[in-house]
Structures are given as C-alpha cells and as structure tokens.
Coordinates of C-alpha atoms in Angstrom, one line a residue:
X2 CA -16.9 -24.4 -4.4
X3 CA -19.5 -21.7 -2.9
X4 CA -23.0 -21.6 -3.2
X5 CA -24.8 -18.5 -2.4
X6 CA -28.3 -17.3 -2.9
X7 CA -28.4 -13.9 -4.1
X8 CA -31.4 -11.3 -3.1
X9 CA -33.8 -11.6 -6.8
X10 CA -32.9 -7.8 -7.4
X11 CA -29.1 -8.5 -7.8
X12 CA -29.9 -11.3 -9.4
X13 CA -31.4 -9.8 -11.6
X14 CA -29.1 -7.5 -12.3
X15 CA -26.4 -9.5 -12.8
X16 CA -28.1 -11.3 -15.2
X17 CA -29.2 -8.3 -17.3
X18 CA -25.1 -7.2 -17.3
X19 CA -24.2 -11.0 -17.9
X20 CA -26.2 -10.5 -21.1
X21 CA -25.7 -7.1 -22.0
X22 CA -21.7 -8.0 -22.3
X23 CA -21.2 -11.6 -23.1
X24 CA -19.9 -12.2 -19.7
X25 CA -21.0 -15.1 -17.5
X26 CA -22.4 -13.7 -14.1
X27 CA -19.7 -15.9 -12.4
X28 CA -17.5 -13.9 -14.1
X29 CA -18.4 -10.7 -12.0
X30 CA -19.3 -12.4 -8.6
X31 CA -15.5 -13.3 -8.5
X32 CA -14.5 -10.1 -10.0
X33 CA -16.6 -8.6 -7.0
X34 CA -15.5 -11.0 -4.5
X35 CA -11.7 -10.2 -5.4
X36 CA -12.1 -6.6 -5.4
X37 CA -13.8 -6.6 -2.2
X38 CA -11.3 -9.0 -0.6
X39 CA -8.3 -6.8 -1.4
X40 CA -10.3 -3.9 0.8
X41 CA -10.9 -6.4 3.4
X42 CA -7.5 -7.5 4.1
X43 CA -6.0 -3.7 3.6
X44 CA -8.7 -2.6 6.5
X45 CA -8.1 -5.9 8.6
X46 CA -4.3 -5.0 8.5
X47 CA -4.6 -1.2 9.2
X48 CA -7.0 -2.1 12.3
X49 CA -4.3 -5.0 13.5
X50 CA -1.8 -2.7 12.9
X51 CA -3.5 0.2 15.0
X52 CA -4.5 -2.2 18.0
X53 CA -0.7 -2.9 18.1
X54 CA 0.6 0.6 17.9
X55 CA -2.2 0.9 20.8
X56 CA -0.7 -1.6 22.9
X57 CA 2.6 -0.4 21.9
X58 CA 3.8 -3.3 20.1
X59 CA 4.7 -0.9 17.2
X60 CA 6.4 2.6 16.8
X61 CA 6.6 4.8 13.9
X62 CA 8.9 6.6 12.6
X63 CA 9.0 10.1 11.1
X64 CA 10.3 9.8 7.3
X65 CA 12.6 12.5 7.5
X66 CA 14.1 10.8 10.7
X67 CA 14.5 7.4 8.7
X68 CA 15.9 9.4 5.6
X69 CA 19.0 11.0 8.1
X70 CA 19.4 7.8 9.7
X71 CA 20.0 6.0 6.2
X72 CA 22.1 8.8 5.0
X73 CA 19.4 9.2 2.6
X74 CA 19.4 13.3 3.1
X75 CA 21.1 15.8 0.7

C-alpha cells in the first residue's frame, strides 16, 4: 500500500480524466507509475552498464565481428 499526496493541480486533473472516461484515478497513477518504472530501470541499467564499460568490467563487441565468429556471415 502507498499513500501519496498529490499537488491540487494534478489532482485535479486526474480527477477530471477519471470522470471524463469511467476510469478510477488509481487506475492511471499505476498506469503512470508502471510506465515510468520501465524508463527507470532501462536508464539505471544503461548508466550501470556504462560505469562498468568505464572501469572496464565490460567490452563490446562489433556485430559484424560477432556475426563471423558465429559463422553467421554469407
């Protein structure tokens, strides 16, 4: 369970799109939340992933290089 208290303008209007479509206002904070979330974790992982390649943790690979090594060329 979350509790949250909301600035009155998005309050507001949330409740006006809650209304306007039958929806509860729940509906879109977790359709926000989950949407949002997804963006979150794809940017945390692209930072971790760049502090490693930093540190040298990681290496990349050319595609073409990965294709010939797999016998994956024509």
């Amino acid at each position: 369970m979350l509790t949250l208290r909301l600035p009155t303008e998005i309050e507001e209007r949330l409740e006006a799109l809650a209304k306007a479509t039958g929806r509860t206002k729940g509906d879109y904070v977790r359709e926000a939340i989950l949407e949002h979330l997804e963006d979150l974790e794809d940017r945390y992982l692209a930072e971790t992933s760049l502090e490693q390649l930093h540190r040298g943790e990681l290496t990349l690979h050319h595609l073409d290089d990965v294709e010939r090594e797999l016998g994956l060329t024509g």
